[in-house]
mmCIF file of C-alpha atoms and ligand atoms in Angstrom:
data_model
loop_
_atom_site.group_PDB
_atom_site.id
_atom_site.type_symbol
_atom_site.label_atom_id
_atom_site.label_comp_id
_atom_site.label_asym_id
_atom_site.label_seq_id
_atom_site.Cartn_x
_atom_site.Cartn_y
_atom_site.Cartn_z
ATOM 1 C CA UNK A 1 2.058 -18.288 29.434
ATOM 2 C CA UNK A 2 -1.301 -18.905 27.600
ATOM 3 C CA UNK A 3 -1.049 -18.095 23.990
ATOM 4 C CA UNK A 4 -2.720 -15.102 22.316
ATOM 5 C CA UNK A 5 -5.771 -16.092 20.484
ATOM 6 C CA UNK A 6 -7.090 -12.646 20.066
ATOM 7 C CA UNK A 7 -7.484 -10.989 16.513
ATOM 8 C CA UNK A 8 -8.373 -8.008 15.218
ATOM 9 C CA UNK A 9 -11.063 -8.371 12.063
ATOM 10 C CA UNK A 10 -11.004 -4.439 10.927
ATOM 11 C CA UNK A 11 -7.138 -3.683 11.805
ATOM 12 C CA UNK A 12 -7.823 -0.332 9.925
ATOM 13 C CA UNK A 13 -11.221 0.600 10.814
ATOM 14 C CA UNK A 14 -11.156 3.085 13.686
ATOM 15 C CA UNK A 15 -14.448 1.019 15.746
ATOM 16 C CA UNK A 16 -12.363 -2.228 15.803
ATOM 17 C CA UNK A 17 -13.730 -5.761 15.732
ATOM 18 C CA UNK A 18 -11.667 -7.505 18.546
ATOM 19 C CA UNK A 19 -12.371 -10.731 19.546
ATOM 20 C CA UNK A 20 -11.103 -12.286 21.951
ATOM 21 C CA UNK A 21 -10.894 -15.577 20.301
ATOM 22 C CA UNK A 22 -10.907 -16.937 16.369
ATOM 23 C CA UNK A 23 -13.988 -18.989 16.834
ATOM 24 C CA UNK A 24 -17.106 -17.623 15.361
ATOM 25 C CA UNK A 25 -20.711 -19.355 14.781
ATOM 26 C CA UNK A 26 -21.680 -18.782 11.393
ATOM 27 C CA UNK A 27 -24.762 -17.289 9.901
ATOM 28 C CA UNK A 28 -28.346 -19.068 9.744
ATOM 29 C CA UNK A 29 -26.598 -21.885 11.989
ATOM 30 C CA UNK A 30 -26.988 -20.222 15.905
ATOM 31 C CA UNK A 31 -29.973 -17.962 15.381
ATOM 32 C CA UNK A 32 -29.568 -14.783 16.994
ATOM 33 C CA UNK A 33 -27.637 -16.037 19.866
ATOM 34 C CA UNK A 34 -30.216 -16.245 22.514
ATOM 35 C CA UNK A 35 -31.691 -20.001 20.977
ATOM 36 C CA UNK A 36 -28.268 -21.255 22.629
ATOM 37 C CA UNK A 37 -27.932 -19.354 25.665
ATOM 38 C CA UNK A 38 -29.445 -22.134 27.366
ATOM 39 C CA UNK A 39 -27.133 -24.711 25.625
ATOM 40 C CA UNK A 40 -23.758 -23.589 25.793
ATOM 41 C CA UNK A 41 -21.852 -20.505 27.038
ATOM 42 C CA UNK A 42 -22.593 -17.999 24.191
ATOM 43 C CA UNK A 43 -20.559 -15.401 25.997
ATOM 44 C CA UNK A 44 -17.506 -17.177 25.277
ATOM 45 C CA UNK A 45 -17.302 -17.331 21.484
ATOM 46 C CA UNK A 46 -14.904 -15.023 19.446
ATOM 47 C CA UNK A 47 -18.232 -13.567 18.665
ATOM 48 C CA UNK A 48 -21.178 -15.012 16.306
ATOM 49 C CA UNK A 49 -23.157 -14.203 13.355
ATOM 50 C CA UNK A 50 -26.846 -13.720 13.263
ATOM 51 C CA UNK A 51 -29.347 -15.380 10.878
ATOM 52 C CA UNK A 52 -29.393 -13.311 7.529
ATOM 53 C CA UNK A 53 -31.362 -10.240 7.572
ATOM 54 C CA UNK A 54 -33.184 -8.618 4.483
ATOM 55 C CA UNK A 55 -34.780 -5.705 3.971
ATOM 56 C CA UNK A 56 -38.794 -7.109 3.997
ATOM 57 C CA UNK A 57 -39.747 -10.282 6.661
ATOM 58 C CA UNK A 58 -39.435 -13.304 4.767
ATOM 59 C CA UNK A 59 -41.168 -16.911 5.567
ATOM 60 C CA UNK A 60 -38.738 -18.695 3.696
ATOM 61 C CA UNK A 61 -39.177 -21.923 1.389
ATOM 62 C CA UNK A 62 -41.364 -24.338 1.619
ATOM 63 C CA UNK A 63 -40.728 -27.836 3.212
ATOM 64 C CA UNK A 64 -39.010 -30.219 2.888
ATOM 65 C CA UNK A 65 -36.214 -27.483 2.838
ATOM 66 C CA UNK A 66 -33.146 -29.152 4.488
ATOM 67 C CA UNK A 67 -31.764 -32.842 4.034
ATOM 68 C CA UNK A 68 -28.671 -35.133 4.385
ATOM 69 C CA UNK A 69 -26.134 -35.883 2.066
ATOM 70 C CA UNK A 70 -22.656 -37.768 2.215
ATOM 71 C CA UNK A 71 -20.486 -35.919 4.609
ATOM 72 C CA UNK A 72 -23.074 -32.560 4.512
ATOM 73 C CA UNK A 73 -26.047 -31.163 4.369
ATOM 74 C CA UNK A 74 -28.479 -29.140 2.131
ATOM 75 C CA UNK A 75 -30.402 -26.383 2.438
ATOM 76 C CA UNK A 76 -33.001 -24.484 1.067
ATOM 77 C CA UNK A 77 -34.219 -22.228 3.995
ATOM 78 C CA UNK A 78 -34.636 -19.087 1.883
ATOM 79 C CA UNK A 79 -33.481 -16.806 4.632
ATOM 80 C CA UNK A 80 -36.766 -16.808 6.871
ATOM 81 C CA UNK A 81 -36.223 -13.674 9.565
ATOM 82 C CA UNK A 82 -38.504 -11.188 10.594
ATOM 83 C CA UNK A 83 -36.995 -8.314 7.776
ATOM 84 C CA UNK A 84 -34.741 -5.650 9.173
ATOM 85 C CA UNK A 85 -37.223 -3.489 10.981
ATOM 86 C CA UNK A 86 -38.678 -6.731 12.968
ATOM 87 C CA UNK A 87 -35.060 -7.499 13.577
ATOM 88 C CA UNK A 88 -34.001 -4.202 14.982
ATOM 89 C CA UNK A 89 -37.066 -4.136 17.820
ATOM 90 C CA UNK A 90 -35.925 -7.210 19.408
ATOM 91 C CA UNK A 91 -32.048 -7.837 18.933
ATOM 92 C CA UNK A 92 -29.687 -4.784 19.002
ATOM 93 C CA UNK A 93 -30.920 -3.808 22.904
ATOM 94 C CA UNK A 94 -30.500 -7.155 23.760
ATOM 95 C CA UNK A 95 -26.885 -7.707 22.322
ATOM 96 C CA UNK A 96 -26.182 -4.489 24.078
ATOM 97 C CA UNK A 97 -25.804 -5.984 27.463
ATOM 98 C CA UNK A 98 -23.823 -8.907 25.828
ATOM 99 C CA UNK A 99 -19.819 -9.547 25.776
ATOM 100 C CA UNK A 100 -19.638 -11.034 23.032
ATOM 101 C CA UNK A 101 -19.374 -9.487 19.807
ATOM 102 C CA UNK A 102 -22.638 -10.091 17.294
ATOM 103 C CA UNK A 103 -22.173 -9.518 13.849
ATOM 104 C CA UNK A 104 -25.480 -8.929 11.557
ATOM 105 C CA UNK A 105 -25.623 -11.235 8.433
ATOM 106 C CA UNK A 106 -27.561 -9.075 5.716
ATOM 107 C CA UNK A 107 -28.813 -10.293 2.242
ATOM 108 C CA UNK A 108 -30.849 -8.276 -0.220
ATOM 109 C CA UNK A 109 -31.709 -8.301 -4.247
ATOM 110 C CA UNK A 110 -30.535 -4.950 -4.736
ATOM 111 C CA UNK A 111 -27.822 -2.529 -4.229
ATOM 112 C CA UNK A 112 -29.728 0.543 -2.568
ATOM 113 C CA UNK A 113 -31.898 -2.180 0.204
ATOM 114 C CA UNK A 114 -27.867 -3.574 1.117
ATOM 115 C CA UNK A 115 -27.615 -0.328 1.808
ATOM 116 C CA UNK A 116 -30.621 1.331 3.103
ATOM 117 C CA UNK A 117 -30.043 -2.253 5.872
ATOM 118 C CA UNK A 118 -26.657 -1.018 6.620
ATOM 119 C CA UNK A 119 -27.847 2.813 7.287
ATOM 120 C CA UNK A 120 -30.246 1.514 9.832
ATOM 121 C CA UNK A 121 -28.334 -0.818 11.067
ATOM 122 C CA UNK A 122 -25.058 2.071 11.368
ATOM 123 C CA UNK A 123 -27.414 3.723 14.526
ATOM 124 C CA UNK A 124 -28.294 0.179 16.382
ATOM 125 C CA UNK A 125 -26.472 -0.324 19.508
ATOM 126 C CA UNK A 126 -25.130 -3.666 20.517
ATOM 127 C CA UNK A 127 -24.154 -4.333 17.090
ATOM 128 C CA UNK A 128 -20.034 -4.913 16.112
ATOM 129 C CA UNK A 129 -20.091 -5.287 12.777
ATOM 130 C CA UNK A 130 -21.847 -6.231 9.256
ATOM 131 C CA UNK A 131 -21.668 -9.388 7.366
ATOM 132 C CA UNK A 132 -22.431 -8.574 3.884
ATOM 133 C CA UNK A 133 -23.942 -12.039 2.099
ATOM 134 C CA UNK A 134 -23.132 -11.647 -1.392
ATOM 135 C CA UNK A 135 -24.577 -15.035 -2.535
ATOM 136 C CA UNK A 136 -27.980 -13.223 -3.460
ATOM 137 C CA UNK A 137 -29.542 -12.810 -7.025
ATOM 138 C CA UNK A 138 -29.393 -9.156 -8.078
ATOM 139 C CA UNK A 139 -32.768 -8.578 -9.517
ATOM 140 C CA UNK A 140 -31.813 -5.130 -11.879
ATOM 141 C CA UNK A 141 -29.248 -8.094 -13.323
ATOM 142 C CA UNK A 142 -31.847 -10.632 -14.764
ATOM 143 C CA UNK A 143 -31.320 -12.578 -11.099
ATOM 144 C CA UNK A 144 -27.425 -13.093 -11.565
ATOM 145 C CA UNK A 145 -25.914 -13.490 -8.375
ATOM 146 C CA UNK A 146 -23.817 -10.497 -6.712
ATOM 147 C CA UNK A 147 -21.157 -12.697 -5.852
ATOM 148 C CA UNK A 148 -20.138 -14.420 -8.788
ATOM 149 C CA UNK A 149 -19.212 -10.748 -10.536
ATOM 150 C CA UNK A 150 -16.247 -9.037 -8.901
ATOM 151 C CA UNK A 151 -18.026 -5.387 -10.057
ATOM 152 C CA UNK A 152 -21.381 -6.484 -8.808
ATOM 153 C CA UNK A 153 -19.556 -7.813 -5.552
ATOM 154 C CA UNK A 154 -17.832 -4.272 -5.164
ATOM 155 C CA UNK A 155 -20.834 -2.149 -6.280
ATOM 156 C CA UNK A 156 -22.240 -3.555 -2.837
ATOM 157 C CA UNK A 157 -19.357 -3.256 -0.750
ATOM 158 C CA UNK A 158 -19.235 0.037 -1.750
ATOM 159 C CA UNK A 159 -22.469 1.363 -0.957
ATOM 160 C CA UNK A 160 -22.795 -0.772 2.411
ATOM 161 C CA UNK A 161 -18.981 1.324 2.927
ATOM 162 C CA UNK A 162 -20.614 4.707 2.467
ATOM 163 C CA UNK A 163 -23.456 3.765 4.543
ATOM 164 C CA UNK A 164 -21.888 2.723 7.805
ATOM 165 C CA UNK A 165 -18.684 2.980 9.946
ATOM 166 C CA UNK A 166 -18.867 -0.467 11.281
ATOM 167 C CA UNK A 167 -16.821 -2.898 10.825
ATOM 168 C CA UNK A 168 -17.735 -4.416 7.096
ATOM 169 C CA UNK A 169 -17.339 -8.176 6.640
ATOM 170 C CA UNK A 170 -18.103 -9.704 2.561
ATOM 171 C CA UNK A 171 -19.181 -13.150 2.576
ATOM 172 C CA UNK A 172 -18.027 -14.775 -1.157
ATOM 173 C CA UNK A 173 -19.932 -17.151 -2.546
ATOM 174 C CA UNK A 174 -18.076 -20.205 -4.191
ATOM 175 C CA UNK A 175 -20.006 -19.805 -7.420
ATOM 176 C CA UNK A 176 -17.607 -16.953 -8.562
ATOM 177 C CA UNK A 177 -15.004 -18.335 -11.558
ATOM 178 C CA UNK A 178 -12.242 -16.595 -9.712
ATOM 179 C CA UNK A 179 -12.362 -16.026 -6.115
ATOM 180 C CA UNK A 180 -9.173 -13.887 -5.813
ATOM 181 C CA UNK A 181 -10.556 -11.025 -8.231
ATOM 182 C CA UNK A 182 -13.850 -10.898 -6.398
ATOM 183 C CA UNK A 183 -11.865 -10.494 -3.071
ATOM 184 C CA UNK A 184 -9.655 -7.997 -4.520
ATOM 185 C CA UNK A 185 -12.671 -5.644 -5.872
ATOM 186 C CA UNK A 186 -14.294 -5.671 -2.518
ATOM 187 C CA UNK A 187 -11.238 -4.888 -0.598
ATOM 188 C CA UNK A 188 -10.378 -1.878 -2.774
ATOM 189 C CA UNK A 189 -14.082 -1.185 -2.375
ATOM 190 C CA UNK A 190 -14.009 -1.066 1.205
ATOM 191 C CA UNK A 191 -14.338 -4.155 3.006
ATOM 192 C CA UNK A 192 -12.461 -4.698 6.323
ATOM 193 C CA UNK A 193 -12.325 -8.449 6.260
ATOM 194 C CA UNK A 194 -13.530 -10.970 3.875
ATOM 195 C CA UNK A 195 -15.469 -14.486 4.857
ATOM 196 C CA UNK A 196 -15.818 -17.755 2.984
ATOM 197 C CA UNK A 197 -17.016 -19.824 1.864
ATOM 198 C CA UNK A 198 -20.730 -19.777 1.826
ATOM 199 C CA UNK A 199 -22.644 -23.116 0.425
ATOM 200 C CA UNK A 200 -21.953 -24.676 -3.319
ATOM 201 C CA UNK A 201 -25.501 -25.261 -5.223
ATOM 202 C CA UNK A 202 -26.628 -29.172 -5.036
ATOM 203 C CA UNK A 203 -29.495 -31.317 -5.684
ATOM 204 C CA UNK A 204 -30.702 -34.575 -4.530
ATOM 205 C CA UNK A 205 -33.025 -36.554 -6.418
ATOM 206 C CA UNK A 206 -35.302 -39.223 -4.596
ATOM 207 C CA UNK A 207 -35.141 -42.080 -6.955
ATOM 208 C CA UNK A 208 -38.820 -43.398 -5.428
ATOM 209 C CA UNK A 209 -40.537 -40.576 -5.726
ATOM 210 C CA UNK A 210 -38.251 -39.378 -8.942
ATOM 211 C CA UNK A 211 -38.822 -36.344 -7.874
ATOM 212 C CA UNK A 212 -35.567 -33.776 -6.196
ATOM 213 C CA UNK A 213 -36.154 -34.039 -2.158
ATOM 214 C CA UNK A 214 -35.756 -30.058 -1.353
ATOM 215 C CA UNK A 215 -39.133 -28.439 -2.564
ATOM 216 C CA UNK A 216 -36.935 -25.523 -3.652
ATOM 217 C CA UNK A 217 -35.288 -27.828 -5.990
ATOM 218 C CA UNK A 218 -31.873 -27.259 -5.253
ATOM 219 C CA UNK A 219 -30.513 -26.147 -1.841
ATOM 220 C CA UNK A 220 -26.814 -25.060 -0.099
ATOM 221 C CA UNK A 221 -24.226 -27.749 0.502
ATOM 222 C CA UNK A 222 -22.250 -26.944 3.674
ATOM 223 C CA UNK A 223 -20.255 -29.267 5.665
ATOM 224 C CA UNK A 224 -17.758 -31.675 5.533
ATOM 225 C CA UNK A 225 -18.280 -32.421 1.644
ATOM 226 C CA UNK A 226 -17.012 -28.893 0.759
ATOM 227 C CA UNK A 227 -13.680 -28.230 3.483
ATOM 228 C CA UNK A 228 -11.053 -29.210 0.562
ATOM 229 C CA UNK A 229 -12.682 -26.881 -1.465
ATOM 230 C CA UNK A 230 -12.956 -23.945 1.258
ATOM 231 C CA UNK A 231 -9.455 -24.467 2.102
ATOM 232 C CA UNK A 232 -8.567 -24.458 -1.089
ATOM 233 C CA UNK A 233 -10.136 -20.915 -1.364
ATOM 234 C CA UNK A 234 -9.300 -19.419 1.621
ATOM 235 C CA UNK A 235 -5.454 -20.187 0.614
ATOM 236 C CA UNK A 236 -5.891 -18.874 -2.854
ATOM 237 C CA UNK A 237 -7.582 -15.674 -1.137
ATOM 238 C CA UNK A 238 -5.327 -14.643 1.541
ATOM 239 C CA UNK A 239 -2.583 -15.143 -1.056
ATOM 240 C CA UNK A 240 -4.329 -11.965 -2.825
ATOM 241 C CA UNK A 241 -5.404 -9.486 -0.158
ATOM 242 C CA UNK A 242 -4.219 -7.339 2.939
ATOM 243 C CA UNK A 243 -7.398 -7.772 5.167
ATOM 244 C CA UNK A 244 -7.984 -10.269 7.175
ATOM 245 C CA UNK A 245 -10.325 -13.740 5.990
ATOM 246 C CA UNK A 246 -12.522 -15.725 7.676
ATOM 247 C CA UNK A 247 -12.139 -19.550 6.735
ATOM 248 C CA UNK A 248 -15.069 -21.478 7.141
ATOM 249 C CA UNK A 249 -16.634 -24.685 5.536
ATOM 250 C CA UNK A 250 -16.949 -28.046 7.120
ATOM 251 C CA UNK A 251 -15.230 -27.312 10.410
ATOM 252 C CA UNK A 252 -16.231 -30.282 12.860
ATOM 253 C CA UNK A 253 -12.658 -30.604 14.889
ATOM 254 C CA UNK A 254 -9.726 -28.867 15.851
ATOM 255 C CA UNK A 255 -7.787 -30.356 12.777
ATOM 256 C CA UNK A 256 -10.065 -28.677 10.382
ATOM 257 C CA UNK A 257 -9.982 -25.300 11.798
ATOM 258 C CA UNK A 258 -6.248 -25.454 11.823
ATOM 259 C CA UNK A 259 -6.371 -26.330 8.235
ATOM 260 C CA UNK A 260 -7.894 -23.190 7.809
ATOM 261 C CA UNK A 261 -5.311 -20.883 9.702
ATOM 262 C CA UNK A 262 -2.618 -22.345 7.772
ATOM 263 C CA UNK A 263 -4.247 -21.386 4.895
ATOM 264 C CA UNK A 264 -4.284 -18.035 5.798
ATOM 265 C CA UNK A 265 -7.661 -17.335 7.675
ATOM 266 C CA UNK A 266 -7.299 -14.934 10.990
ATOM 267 C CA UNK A 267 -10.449 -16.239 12.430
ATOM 268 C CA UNK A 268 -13.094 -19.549 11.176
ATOM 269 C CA UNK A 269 -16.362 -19.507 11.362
ATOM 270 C CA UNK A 270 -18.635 -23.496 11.826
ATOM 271 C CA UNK A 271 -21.506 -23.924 10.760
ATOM 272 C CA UNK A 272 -23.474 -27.333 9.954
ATOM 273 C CA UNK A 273 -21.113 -28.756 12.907
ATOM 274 C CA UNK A 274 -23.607 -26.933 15.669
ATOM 275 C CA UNK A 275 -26.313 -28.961 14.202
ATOM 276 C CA UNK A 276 -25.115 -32.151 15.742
ATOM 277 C CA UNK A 277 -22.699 -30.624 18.293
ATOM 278 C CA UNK A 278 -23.607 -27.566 19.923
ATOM 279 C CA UNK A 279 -20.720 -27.739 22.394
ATOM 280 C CA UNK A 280 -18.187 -27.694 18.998
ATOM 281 C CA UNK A 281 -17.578 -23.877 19.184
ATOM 282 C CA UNK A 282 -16.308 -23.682 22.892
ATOM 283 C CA UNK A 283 -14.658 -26.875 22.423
ATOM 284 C CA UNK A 284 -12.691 -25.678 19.398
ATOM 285 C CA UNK A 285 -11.165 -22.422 21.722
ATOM 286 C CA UNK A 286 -9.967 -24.561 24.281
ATOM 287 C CA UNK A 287 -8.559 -27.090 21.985
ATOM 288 C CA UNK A 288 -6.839 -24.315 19.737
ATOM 289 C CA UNK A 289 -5.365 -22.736 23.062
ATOM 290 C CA UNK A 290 -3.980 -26.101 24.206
ATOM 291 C CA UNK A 291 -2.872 -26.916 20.999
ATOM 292 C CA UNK A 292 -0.874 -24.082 20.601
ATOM 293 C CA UNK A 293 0.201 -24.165 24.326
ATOM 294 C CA UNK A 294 1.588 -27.419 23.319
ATOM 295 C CA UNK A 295 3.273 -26.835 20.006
ATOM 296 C CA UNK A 296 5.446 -23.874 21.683
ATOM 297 C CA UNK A 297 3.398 -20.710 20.126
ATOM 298 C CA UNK A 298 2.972 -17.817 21.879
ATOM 299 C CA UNK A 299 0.298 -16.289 19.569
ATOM 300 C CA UNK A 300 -2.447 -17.485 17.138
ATOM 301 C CA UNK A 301 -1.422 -14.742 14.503
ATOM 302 C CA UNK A 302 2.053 -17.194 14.295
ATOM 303 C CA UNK A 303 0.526 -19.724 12.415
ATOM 304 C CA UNK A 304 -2.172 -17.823 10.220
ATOM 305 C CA UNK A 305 -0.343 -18.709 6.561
ATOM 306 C CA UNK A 306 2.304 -20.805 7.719
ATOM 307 C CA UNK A 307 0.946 -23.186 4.408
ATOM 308 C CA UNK A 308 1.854 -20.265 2.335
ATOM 309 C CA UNK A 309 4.954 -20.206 0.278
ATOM 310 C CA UNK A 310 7.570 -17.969 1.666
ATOM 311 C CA UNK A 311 9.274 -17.008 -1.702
ATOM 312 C CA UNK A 312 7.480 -14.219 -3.792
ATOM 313 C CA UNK A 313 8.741 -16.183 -6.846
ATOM 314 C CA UNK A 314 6.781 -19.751 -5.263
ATOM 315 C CA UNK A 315 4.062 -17.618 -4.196
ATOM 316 C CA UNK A 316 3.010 -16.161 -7.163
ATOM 317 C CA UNK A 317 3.109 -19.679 -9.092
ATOM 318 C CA UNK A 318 1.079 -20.886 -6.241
ATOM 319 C CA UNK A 319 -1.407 -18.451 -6.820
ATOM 320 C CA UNK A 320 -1.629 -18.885 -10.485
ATOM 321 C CA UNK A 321 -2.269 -22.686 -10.370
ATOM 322 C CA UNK A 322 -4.518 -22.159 -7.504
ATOM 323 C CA UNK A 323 -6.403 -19.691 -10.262
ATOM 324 C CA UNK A 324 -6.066 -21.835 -12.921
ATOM 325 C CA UNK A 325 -7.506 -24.640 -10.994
ATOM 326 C CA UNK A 326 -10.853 -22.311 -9.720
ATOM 327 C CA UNK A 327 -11.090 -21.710 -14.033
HETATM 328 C C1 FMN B 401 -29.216 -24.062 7.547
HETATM 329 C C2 FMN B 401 -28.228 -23.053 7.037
HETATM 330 C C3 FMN B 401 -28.602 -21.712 6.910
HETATM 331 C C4 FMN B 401 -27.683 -20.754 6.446
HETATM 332 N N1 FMN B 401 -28.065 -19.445 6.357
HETATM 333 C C5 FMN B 401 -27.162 -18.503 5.949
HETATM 334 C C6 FMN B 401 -27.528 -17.120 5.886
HETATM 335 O O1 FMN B 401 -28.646 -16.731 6.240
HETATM 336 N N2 FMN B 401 -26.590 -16.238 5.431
HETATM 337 C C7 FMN B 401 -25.328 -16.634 5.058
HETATM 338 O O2 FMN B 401 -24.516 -15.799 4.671
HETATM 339 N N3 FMN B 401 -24.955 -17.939 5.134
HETATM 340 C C8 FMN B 401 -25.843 -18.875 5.564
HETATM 341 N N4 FMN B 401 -25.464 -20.197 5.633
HETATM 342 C C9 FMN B 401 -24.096 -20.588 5.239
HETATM 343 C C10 FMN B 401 -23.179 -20.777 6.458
HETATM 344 O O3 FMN B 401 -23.076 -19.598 7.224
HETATM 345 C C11 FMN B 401 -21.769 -21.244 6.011
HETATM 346 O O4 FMN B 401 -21.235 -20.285 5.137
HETATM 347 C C12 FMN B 401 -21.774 -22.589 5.284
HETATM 348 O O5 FMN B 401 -22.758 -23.452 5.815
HETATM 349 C C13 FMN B 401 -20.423 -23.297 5.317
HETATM 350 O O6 FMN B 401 -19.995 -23.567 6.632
HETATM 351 P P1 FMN B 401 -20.299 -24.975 7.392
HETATM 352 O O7 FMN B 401 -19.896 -26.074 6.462
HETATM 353 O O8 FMN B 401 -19.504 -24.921 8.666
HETATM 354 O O9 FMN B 401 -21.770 -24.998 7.653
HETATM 355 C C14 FMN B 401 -26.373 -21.167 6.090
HETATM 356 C C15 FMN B 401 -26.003 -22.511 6.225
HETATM 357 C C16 FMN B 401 -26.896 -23.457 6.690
HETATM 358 C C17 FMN B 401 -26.457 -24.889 6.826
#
C-alpha cells in the first residue's frame, strides 16, 4: 500500500488546508507559481507559497541585493511585488483553475494594512490560505520587528483572525529571544498552523572594496548555513503548541526534510534549494513516499515527532534547555 503523505494544516478551521503532500515551495523562492509551470510539474506540490504581498507595490532594494555565502545565501530583495491590489487582478482567477493549493505570503508595517490585506484577500477565489510574515518592522513601534515580540506577533494574528476565515499560517522570524512564547501567543491568538524559520540577519563585507556587498547592507541568510538552527526551532516549537508547524530552512535532500518531521513539523517548506534545483520539490515527494514505503510506515503523520521525548518528565527538561539555549 502507498503510504499516506497527506496532512491537514488547519485541523480545526472549518475551510481546511489539505494537501495532498508535505512538500511546499516557500515564499519569495517560486514566484507566484506560473514562473515554473514551464519547469517542473507545479500541480504536484503539497501546495506553494507566493512571493510576499504588501499593502502598496514595492520595487524592492537596490542591487547588488542577493549574494553567496558558505553553505547559503543572502538576500536583500525588499519584497518587490506589485502591492495587494496589483496582486489580486492577475493571480487569484488564475489559481482558481489550479489543483494545487496556493497560499498568499503577506507582509506589512502595521497592524490595520495585515489586516485590511487579509479582508481583501478573505473574498479572492483560488486562494487556500494566508501566510502571515511576521519578520517586518512595525513602524507605530520605532521599526521593532513584529516577530521578535510575542504581543506584537499576536496583536497581528489576531486582527488577520478577525479579518478572514481562511486558513491562517504565522511565519516566525528567528530573531525572537524565545521562539516557543511567540508561537504560543499566536496560537491562542488564532493561528491555524505556524511556519519557520524565516532568514537570520547577515552581512558580508568585500574586503577589496571594504565596503558590505548587499547595497541594503545586510540581507536574509537562508540555506544550508541555518538547518541546525531551524531544526533546532522547529523541535523546541512543536514541543509547545497543538497546531500544526511547518519546518523549513536549508532543505536540499530527503535527509534534511526528514530531520524536520522528526522534529515535529507536519509539512516543510524549501526554499534557496529551487535556486539551483528546481526539480528538488517533486523529487523530495517521491523520495519521502519511497522512503517511507521502505521503512514499513503506513502514514507520514507516524513519524512527525518521533525525535521528541516520550516522557512528560524528559519532555519538559527538553524544552527548558532547548529555551535556555535560544536565551
Ligand atoms: C530570495 C528570497 C526571498 C524571500 N522572500 C520571502 C518573502 O517574501 N516572505 C517570506 O516570508 N519569506 C521570504 N523568504 C524566506 C524563505 O521563504 C524561507 O523562510 C527561508 O529562505 C529559509 O528557507 P530556505 O533555507 O529553504 O530558503 C525569502 C527567501 C529568499 C532566499
Amino acid at each position: 500500500m502507498i503510504p499516506d503523505c497527506s496532512v491537514d494544516l488547519a485541523p480545526t478551521n472549518p475551510r481546511e488546508l489539505r494537501l495532498r503532500n508535505p512538500v511546499i515551495a516557500a515564499s519569495g523562492c517560486f514566484g507566484y507559481g506560473i514562473e515554473y509551470s514551464g519547469v517542473i510539474d507545479v500541480q504536484r506540490l503539497g501546495a506553494f507559497v507566493s512571493k510576499g504581498i504588501t499593502p502598496r507595490a514595492r520595487a524592492g532594494n537596490p542591487m547588488p541585493r542577493i549574494t553567496e555565502t558558505p553553505a547559503g545565501m543572502l538576500n536583500a530583495i525588499g519584497l518587490q511585488n506589485p502591492g495587494i491590489r496589483g496582486f489580486v487582478r492577475k493571480y487569484p482567477r488564475l489559481w482558481e483553475q489550479w489543483e494545487v493549493p496556493a497560499i498568499v505570503n503577506i507582509s506589512a508595517e502595521a497592524v490595520e494594512d495585515y489586516a485590511m490585506m487579509a479582508r481583501i484577500l478573505d473574498e479572492q477565489p483560488g486562494i487556500a490560505a494566508i501566510e502571515v510574515n511576521v519578520s517586518c518592522p512595525n513602524v507605530a513601534q520605532g521599526g521593532f520587528c513584529f516577530g521578535w515580540d510575542p504581543e506584537m506577533s499576536a496583536d497581528v494574528t489576531r486582527a488577520v483572525r478577525a479579518a478572514t476565515s481562511l486558513p491562517l499560517i504565522v511565519k516566525l522570524s528567528p530573531g525572537a529571544i524565545d521562539l516557543a512564547e511567540v508561537a504560543l501567543a499566536v496560537e491562542a491568538a488564532g493561528a491555524d498552523a505556524i511556519s519557520m524559520i524565516n532568514t537570520l540577519v547577515g552581512m558580508t563585507i568585500d574586503v577589496r572594496s571594504r565596503r558590505p556587498v548587499l547595497a541594503n547592507l545586510t540581507g536574509g541568510l537562508s540555506g544550508p548555513a541555518i538547518r541546525p538552527i531551524a531544526v533546532r526551532m522547529v523541535y523546541q516549537v512543536a514541543a509547545a503548541v497543538r497546531v500544526p508547524v511547518i519546518g523549513m530552512g536549508g532543505i536540499m535532500t530527503l535527509d534534511d526534510a526528514l530531520e524536520f518531521f522528526l522534529a515535529g513539523a507536519s509539512a516543510v517548506q524549501v526554499g534557496t534549494a529551487i535556486f539551483t534545483q528546481p526539480g528538488v520539490l517533486i523529487r523530495l515527494i517521491d523520495q519521502i513516499v519511497a522512503w517511507l514505503e521502505r521503512n514499513g510506515f503506513d502514514a507520514l503523520s507516524t513519524i512527525v515527532g518521533m525525535a521528541q521525548p516520550t516522557s512528560p518528565r524528559t519532555h519538559a527538561r527538553n524544552l527548558a534547555s532547548a529555551r535556555t539555549a535560544a536565551g
